[in-house]
PDB file of C-alpha atoms in Angstrom:
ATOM      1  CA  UNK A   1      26.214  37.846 -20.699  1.00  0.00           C
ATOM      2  CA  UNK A   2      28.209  36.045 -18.147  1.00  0.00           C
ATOM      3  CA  UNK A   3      28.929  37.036 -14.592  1.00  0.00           C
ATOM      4  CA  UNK A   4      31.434  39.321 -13.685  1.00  0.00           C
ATOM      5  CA  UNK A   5      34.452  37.851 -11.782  1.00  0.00           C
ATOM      6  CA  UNK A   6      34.107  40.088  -8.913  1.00  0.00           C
ATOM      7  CA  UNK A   7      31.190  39.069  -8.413  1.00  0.00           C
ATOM      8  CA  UNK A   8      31.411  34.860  -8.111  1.00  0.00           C
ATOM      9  CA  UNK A   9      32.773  34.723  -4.637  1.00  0.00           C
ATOM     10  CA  UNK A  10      29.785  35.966  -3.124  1.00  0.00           C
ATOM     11  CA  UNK A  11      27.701  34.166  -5.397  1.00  0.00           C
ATOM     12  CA  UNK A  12      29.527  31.258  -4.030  1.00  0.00           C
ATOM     13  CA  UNK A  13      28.804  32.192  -0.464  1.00  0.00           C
ATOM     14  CA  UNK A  14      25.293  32.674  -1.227  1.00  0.00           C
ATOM     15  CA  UNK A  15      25.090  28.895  -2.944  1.00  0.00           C
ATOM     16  CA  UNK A  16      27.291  27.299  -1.153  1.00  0.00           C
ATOM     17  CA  UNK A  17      25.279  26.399   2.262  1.00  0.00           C
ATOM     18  CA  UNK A  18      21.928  25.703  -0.021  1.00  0.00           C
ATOM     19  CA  UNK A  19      24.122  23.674  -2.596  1.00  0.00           C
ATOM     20  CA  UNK A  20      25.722  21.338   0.835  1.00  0.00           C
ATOM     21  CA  UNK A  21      21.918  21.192   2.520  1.00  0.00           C
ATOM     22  CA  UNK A  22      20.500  19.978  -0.754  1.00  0.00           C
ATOM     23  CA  UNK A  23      23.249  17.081  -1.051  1.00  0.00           C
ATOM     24  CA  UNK A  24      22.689  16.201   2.684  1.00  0.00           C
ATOM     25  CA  UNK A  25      18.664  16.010   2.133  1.00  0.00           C
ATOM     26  CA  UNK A  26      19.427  13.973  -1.378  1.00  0.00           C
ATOM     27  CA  UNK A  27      21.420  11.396   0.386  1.00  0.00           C
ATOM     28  CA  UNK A  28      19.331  10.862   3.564  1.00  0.00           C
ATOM     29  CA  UNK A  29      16.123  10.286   0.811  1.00  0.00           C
ATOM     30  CA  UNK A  30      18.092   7.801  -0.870  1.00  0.00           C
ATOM     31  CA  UNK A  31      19.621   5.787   2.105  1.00  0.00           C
ATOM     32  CA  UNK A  32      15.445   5.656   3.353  1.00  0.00           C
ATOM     33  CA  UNK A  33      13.821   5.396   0.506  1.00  0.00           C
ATOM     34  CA  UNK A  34      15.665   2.746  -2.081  1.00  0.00           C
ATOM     35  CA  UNK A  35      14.879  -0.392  -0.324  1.00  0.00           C
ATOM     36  CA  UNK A  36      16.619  -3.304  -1.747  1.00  0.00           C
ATOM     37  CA  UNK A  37      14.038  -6.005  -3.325  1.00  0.00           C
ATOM     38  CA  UNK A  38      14.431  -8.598  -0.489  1.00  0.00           C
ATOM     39  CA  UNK A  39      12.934  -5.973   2.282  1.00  0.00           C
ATOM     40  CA  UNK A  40       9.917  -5.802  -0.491  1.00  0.00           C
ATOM     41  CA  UNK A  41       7.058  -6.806   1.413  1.00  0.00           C
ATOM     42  CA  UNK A  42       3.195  -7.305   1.160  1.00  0.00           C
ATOM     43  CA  UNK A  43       1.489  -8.381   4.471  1.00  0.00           C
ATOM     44  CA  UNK A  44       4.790 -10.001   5.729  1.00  0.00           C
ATOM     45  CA  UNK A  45       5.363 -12.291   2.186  1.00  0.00           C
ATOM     46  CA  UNK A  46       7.781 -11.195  -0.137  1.00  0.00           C
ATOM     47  CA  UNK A  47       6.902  -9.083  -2.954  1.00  0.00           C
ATOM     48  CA  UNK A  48       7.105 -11.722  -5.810  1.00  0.00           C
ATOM     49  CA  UNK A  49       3.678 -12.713  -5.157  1.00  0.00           C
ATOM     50  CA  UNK A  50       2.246  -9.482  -5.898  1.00  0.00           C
ATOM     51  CA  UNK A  51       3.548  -9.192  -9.621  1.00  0.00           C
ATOM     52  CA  UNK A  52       6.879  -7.972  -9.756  1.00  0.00           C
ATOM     53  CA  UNK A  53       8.421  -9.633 -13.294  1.00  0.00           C
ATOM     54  CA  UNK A  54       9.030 -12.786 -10.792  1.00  0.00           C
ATOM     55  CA  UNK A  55       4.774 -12.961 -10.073  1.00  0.00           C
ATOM     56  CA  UNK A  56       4.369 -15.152 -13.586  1.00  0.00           C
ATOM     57  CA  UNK A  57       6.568 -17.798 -12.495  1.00  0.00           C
ATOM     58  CA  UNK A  58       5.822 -20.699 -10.007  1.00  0.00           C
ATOM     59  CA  UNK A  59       9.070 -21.939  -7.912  1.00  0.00           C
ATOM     60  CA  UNK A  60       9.796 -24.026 -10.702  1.00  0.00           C
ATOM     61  CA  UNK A  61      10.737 -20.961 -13.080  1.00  0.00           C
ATOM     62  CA  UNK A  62       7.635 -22.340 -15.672  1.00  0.00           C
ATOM     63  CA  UNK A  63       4.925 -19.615 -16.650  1.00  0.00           C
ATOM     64  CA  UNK A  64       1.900 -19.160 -14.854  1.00  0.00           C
ATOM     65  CA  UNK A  65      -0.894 -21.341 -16.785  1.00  0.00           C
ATOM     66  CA  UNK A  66      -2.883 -19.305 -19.340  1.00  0.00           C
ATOM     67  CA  UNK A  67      -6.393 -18.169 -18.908  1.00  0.00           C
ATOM     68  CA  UNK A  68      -8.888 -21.195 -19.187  1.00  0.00           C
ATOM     69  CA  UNK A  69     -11.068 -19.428 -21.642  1.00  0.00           C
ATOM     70  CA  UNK A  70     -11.766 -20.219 -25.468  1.00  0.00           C
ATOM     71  CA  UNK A  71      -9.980 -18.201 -27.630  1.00  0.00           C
ATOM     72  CA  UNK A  72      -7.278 -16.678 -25.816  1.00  0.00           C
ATOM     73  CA  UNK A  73      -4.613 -14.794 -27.323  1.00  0.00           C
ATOM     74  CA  UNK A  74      -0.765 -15.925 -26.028  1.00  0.00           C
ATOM     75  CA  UNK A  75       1.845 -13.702 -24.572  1.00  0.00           C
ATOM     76  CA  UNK A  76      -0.363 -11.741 -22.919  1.00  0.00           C
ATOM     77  CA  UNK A  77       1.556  -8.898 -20.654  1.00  0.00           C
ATOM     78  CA  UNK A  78       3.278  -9.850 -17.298  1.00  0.00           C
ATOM     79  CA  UNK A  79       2.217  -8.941 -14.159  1.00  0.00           C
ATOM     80  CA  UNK A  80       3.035  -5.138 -12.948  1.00  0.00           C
ATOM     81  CA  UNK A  81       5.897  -4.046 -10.521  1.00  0.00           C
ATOM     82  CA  UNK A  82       4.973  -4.806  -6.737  1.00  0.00           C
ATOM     83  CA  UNK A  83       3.637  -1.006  -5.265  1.00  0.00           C
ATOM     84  CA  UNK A  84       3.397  -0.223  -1.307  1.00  0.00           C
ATOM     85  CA  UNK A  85       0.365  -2.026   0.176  1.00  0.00           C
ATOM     86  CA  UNK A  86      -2.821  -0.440  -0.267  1.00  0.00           C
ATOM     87  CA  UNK A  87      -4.819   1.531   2.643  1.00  0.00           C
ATOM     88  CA  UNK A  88      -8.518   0.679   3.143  1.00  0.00           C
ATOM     89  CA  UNK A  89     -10.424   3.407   1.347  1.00  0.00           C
ATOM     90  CA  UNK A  90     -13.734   3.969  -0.128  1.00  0.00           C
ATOM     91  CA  UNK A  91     -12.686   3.867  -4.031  1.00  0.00           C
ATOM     92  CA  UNK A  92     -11.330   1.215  -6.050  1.00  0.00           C
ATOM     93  CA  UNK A  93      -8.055   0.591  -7.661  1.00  0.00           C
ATOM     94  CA  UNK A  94      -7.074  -2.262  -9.729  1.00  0.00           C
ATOM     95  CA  UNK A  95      -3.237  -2.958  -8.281  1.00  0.00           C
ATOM     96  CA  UNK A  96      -4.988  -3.597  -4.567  1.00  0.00           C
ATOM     97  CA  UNK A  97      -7.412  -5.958  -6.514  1.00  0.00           C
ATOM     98  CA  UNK A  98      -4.641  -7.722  -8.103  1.00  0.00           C
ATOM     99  CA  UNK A  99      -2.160  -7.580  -4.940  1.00  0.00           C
ATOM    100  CA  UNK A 100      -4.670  -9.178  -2.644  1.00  0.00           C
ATOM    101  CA  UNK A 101      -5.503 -11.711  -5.138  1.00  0.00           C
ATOM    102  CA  UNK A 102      -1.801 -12.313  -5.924  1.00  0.00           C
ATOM    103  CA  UNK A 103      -1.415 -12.811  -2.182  1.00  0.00           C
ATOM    104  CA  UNK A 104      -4.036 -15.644  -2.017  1.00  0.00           C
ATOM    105  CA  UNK A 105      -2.672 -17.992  -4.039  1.00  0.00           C
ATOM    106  CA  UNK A 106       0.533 -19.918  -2.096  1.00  0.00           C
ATOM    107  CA  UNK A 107       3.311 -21.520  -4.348  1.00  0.00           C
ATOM    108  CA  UNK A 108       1.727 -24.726  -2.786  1.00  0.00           C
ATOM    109  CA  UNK A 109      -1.697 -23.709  -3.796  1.00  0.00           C
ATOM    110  CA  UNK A 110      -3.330 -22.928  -0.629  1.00  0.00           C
ATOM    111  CA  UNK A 111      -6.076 -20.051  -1.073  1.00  0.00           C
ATOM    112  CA  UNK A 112      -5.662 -18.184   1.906  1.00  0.00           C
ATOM    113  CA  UNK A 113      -9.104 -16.280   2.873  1.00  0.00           C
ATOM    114  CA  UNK A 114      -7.957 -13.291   4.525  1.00  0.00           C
ATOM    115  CA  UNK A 115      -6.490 -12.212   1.072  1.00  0.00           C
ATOM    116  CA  UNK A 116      -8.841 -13.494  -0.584  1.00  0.00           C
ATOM    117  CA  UNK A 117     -11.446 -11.065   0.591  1.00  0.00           C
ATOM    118  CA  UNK A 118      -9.525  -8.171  -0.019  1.00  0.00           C
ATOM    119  CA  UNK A 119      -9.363  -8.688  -2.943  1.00  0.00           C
ATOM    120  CA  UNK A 120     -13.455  -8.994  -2.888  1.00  0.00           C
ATOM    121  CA  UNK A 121     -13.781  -6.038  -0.753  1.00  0.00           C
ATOM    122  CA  UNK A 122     -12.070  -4.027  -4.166  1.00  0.00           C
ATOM    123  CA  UNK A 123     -14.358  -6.048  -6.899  1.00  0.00           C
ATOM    124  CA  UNK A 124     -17.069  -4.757  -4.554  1.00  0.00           C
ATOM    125  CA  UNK A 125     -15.983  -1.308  -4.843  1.00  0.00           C
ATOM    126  CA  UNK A 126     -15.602  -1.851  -8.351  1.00  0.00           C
ATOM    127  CA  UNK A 127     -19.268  -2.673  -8.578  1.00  0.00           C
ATOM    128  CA  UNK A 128     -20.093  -0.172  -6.196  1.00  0.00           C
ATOM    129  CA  UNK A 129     -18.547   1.912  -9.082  1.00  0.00           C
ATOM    130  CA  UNK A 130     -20.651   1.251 -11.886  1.00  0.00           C
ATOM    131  CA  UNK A 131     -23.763   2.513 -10.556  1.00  0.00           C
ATOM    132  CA  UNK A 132     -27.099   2.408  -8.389  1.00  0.00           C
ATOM    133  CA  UNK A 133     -28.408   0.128 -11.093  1.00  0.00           C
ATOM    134  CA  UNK A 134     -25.793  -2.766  -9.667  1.00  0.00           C
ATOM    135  CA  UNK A 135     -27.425  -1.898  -6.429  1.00  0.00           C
ATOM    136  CA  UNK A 136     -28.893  -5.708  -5.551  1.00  0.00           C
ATOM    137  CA  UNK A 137     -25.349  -7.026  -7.135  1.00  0.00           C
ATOM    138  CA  UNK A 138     -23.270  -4.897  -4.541  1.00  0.00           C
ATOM    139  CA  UNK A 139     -25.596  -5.972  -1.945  1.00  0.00           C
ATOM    140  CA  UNK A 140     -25.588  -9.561  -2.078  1.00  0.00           C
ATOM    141  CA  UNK A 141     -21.874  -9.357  -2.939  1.00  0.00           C
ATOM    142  CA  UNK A 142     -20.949  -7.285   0.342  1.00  0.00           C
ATOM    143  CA  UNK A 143     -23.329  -9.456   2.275  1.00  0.00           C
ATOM    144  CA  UNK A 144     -21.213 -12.124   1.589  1.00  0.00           C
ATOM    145  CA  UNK A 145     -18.001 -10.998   2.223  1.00  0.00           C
ATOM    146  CA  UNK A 146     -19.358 -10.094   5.744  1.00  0.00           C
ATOM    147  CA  UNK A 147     -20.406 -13.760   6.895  1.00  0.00           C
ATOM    148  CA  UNK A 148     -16.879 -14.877   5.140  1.00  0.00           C
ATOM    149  CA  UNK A 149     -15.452 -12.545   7.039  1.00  0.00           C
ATOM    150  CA  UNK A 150     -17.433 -13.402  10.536  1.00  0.00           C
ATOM    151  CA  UNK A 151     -16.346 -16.872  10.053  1.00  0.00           C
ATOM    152  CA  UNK A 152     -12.396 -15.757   8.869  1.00  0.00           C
ATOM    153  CA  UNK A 153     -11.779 -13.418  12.613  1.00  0.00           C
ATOM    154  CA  UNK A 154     -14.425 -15.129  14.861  1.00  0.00           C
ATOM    155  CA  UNK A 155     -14.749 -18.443  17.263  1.00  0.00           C
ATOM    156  CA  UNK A 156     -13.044 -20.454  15.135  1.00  0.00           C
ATOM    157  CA  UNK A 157     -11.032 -18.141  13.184  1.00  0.00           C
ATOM    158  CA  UNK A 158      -8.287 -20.606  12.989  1.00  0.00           C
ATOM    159  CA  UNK A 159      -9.833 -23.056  10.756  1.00  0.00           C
ATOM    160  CA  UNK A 160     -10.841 -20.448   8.134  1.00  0.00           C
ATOM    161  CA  UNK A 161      -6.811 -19.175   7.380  1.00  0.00           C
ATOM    162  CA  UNK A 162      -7.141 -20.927   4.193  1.00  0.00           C
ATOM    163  CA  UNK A 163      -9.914 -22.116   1.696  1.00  0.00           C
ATOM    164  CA  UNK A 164      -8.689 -25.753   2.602  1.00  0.00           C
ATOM    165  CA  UNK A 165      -8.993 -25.544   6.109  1.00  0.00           C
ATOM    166  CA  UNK A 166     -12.032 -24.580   6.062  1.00  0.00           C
ATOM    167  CA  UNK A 167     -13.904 -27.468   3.798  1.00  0.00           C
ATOM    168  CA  UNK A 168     -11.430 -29.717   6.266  1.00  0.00           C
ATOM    169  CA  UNK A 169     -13.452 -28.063   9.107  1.00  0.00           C
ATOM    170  CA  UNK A 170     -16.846 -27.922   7.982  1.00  0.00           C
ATOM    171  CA  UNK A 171     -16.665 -31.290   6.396  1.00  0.00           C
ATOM    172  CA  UNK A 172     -15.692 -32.733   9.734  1.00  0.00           C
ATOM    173  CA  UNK A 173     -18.287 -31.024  11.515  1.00  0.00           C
ATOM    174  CA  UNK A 174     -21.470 -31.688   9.456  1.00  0.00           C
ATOM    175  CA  UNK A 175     -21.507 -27.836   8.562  1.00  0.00           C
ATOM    176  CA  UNK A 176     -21.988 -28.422   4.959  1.00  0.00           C
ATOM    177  CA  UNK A 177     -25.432 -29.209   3.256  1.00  0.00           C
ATOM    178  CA  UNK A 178     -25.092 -30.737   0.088  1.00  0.00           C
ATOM    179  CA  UNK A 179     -29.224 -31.003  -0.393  1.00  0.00           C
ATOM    180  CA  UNK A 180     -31.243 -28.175   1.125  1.00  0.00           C
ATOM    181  CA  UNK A 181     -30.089 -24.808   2.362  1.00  0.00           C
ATOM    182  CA  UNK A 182     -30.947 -25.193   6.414  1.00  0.00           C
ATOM    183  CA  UNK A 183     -33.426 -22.755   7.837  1.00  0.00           C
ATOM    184  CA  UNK A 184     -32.228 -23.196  11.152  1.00  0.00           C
ATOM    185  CA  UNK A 185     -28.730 -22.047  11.050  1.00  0.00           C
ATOM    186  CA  UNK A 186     -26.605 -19.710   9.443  1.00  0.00           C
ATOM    187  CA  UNK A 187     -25.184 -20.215   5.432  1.00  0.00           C
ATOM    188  CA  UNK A 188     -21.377 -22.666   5.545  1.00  0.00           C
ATOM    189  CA  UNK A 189     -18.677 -20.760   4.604  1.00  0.00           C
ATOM    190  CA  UNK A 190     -18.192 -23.542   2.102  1.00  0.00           C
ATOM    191  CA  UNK A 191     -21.522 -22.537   0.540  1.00  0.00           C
ATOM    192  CA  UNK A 192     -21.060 -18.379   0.829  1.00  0.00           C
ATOM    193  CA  UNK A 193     -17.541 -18.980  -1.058  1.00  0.00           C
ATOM    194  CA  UNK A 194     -18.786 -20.508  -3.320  1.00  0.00           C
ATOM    195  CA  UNK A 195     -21.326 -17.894  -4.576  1.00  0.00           C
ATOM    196  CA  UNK A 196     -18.614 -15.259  -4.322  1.00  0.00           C
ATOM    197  CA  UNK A 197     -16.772 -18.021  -6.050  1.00  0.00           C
ATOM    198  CA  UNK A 198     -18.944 -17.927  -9.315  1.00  0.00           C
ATOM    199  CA  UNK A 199     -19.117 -14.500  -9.613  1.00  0.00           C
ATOM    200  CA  UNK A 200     -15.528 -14.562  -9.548  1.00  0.00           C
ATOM    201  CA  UNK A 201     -16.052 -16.051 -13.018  1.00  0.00           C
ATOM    202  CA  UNK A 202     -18.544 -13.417 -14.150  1.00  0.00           C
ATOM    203  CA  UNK A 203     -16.253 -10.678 -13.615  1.00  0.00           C
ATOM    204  CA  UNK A 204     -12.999 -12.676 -14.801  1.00  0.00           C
ATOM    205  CA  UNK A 205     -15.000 -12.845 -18.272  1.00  0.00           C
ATOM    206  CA  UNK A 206     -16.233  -9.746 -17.998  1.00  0.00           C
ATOM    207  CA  UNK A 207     -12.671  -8.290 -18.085  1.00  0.00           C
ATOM    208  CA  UNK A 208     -11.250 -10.368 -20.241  1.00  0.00           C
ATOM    209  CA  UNK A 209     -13.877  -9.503 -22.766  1.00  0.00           C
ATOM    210  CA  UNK A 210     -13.643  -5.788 -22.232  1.00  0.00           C
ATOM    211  CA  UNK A 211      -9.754  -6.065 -22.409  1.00  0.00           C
ATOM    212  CA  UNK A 212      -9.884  -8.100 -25.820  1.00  0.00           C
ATOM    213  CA  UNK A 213     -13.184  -7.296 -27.627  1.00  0.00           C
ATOM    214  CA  UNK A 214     -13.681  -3.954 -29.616  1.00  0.00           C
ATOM    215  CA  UNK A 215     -16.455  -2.874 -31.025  1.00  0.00           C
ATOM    216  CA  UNK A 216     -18.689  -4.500 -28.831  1.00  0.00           C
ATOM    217  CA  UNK A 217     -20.192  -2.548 -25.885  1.00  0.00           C
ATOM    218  CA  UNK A 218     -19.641  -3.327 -22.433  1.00  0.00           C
ATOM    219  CA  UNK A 219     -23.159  -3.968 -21.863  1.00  0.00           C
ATOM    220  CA  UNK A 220     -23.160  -6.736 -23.955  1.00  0.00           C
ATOM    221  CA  UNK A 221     -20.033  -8.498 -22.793  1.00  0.00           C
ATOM    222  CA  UNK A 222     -20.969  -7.943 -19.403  1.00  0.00           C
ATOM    223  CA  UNK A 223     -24.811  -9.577 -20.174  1.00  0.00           C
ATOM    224  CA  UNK A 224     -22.713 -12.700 -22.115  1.00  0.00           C
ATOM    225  CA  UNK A 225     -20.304 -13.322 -19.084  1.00  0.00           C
ATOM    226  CA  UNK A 226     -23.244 -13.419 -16.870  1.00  0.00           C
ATOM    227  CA  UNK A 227     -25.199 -15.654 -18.760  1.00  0.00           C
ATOM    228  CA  UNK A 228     -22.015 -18.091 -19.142  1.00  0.00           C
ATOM    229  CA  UNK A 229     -21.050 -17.623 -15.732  1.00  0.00           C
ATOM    230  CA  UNK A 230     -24.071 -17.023 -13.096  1.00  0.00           C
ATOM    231  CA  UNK A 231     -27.499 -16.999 -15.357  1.00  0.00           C
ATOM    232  CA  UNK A 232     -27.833 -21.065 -15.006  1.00  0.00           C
ATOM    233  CA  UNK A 233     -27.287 -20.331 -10.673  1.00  0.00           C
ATOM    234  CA  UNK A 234     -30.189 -17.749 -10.902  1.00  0.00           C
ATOM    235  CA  UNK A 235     -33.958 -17.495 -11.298  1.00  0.00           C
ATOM    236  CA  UNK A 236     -36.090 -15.759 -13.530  1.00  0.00           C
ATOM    237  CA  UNK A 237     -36.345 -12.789 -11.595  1.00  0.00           C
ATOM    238  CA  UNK A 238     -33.068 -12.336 -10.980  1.00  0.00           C
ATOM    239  CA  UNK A 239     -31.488 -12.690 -14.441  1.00  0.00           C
ATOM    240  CA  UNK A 240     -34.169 -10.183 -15.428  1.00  0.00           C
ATOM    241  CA  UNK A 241     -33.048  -7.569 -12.833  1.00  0.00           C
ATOM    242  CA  UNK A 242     -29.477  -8.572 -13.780  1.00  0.00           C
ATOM    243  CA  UNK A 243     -30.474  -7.972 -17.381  1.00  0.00           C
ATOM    244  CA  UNK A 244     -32.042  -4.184 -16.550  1.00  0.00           C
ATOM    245  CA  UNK A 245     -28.503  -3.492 -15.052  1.00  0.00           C
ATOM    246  CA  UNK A 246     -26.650  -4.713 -17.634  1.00  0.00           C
ATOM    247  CA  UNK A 247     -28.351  -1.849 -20.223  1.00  0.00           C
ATOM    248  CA  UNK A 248     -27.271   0.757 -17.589  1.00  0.00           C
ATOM    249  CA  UNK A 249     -23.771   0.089 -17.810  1.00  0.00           C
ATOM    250  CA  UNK A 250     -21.211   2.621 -18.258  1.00  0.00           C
ATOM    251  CA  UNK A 251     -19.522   3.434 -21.361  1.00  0.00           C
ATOM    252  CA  UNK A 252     -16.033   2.123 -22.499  1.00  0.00           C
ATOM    253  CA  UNK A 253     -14.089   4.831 -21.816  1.00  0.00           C
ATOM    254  CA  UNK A 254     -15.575   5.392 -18.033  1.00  0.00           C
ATOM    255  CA  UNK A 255     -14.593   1.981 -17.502  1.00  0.00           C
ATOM    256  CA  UNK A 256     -11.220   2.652 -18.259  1.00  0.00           C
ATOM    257  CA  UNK A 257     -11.415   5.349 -15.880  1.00  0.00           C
ATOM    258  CA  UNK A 258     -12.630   3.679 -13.272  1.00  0.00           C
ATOM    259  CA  UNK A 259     -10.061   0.511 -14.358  1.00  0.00           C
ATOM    260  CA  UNK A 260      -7.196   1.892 -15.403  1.00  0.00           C
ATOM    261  CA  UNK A 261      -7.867   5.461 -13.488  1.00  0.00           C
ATOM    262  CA  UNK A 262      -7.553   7.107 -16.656  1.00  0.00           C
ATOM    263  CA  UNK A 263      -9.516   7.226 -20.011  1.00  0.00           C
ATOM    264  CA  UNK A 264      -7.790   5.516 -22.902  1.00  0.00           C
ATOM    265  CA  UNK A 265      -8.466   2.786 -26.035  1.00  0.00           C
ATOM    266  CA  UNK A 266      -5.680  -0.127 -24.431  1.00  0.00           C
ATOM    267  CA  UNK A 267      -5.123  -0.910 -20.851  1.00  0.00           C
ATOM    268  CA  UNK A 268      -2.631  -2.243 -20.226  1.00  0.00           C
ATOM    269  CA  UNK A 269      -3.326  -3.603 -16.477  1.00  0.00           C
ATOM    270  CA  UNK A 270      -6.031  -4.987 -17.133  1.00  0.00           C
ATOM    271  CA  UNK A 271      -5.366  -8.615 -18.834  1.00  0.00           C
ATOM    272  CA  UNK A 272      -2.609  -8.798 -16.456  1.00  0.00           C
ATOM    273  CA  UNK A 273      -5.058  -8.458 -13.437  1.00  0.00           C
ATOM    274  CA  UNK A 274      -7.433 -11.049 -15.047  1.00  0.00           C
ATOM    275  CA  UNK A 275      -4.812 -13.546 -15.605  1.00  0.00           C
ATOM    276  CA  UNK A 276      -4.398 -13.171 -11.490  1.00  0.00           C
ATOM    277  CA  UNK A 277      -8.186 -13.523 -11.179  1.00  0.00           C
ATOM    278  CA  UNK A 278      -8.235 -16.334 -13.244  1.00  0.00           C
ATOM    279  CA  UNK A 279      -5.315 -18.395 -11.176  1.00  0.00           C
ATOM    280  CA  UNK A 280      -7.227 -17.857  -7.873  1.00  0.00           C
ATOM    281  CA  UNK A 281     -10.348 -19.039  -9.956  1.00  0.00           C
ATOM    282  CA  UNK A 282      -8.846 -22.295 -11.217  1.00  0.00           C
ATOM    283  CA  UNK A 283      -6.994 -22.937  -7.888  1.00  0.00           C
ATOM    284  CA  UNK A 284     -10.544 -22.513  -5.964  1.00  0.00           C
ATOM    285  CA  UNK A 285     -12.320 -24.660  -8.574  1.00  0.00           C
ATOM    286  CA  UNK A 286      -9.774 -27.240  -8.133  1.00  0.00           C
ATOM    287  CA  UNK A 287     -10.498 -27.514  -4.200  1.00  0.00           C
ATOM    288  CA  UNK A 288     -14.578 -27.743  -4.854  1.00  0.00           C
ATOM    289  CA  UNK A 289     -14.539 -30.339  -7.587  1.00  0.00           C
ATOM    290  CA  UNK A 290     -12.484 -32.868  -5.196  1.00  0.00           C
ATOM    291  CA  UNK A 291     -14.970 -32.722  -2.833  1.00  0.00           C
ATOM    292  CA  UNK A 292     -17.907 -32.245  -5.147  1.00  0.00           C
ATOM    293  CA  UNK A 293     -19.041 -29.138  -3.286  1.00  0.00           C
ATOM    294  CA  UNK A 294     -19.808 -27.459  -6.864  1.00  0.00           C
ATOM    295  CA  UNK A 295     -23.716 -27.594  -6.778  1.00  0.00           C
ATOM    296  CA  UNK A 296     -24.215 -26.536  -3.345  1.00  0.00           C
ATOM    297  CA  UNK A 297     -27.507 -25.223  -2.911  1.00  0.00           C
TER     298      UNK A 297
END
């Protein structure tokens, strides 16, 4: 039934003020909150880097390079709208792993260490994640970020900006040793990357295999990524603890959760994160091998 015409004018005076605040609340939302894409930023560099549809493309306009692993399938999904930055928290979340690691890389190459290690500081949470059986993995890993992270805000802060500056520094300064780990002083920063550095590779192929392998549990692709990726760095006891872990891995589906913060067969994030992991990998290999800093013990 509709309403009576005597009664719409004070219907209308009723509405009417709520109706006018609404509008005025509406348009002051907008005019604050729809940012145009060139005020886009992620720790002062535009938002490009962090994987809006731009991310895949150097400043030449040519795709990213594909993942250097055997098999891989083409066209793999771009990179995900930019999001705000991400606050320092306690739990993980796998669009501040791929923003920090997205920030890294320059357009010029340069692997910029601050960035860098966020994005370590959320692969640590991520293994923090999956258990007190990675206990020793989280550990070593978070021991490392710390010295990397002494060396990137103390004395001389300056020269550890970027991964470059800082084999320029420690080369120049007799910091590195290529033969025997030195008792007397305190692990390069050339050599701590570089650990963090290989298991950069484990957990690249550990995603990639979980993003494009059914049928094959998680504890196995995780055991077959280590033993491509870190088992020849380790020694016996340590690939058997490794191996102990690897049984105690979560299921499928609570990796997805924990991944994709929700449980489902297809992730969608996920390949595109790797493919981010993977450029940072190939772009920090690249600096090693010309300098032959790949075996450092």
């Amino acid at each position: 039934m509709g309403i009576p015409a005597r009664a719409s004018p004070q219907l209308c005076r009723l509405l009417l003020p709520g109706g006018i605040i609404l509008l005025i609340l509406l348009y002051l939302a907008s005019s604050h909150l729809q940012l145009p894409h060139s005020t886009c930023l992620w720790g002062g560099r535009p938002c490009r880097w962090l994987g809006d549809p731009a991310a895949d493309e150097g400043e030449s306009g040519q795709a990213a390079p594909p993942l250097s692993q055997p098999g891989q399938t083409p066209g793999q999904p771009p990179l995900q709208t930019a999001h705000p930055p991400c606050q320092q928290g306690p739990h993980f979340h796998i669009r501040c792993l791929r923003g920090a690691f997205a920030a890294s890389v320059t357009p010029s190459g340069e692997v910029l260490l601050g960035e860098y290690l966020r994005g370590w500081k959320e692969l640590a949470k991520f293994i923090d994640s999956l258990g007190t059986a990675f206990g020793l993995v989280s550990r070593e890993t978070w021991q490392k970020i710390t010295i990397m992270q002494d060396y990137h805000s103390g004395q001389h802060g300056a020269h550890y900006h970027s991964l470059q500056s800082m084999v320029t520094f420690e080369l120049a300064n007799g910091l590195v040793d290529f033969h025997a780990l030195s008792s007397t002083r305190p692990p390069s920063g050339c050599r701590t990357l570089l650990r963090l550095h290989r298991a950069l590779r484990w957990l690249e192929l550990f995603l990639y295999k979980l993003g494009t392998t059914e049928g094959v549990p998680p504890s196995q692709l995780c055991a077959s990524a280590y033993q491509e990726a870190l088992a020849p760095y380790h020694s016996w006891w340590v690939r058997q603890a490794s191996a102990l872990a690897f049984v105690a891995m979560p299921s499928r589906q609570e990796l997805y959760g924990i991944l994709c913060e929700q449980e489902q067969r297809v992730c969608p994030t996920l390949l595109a994160t790797v493919r981010v992991i993977s450029q940072v990998y190939n772009s920090t290999q690249e600096v090693y091998s010309a300098q032959n800093m790949l075996g450092l013990p």
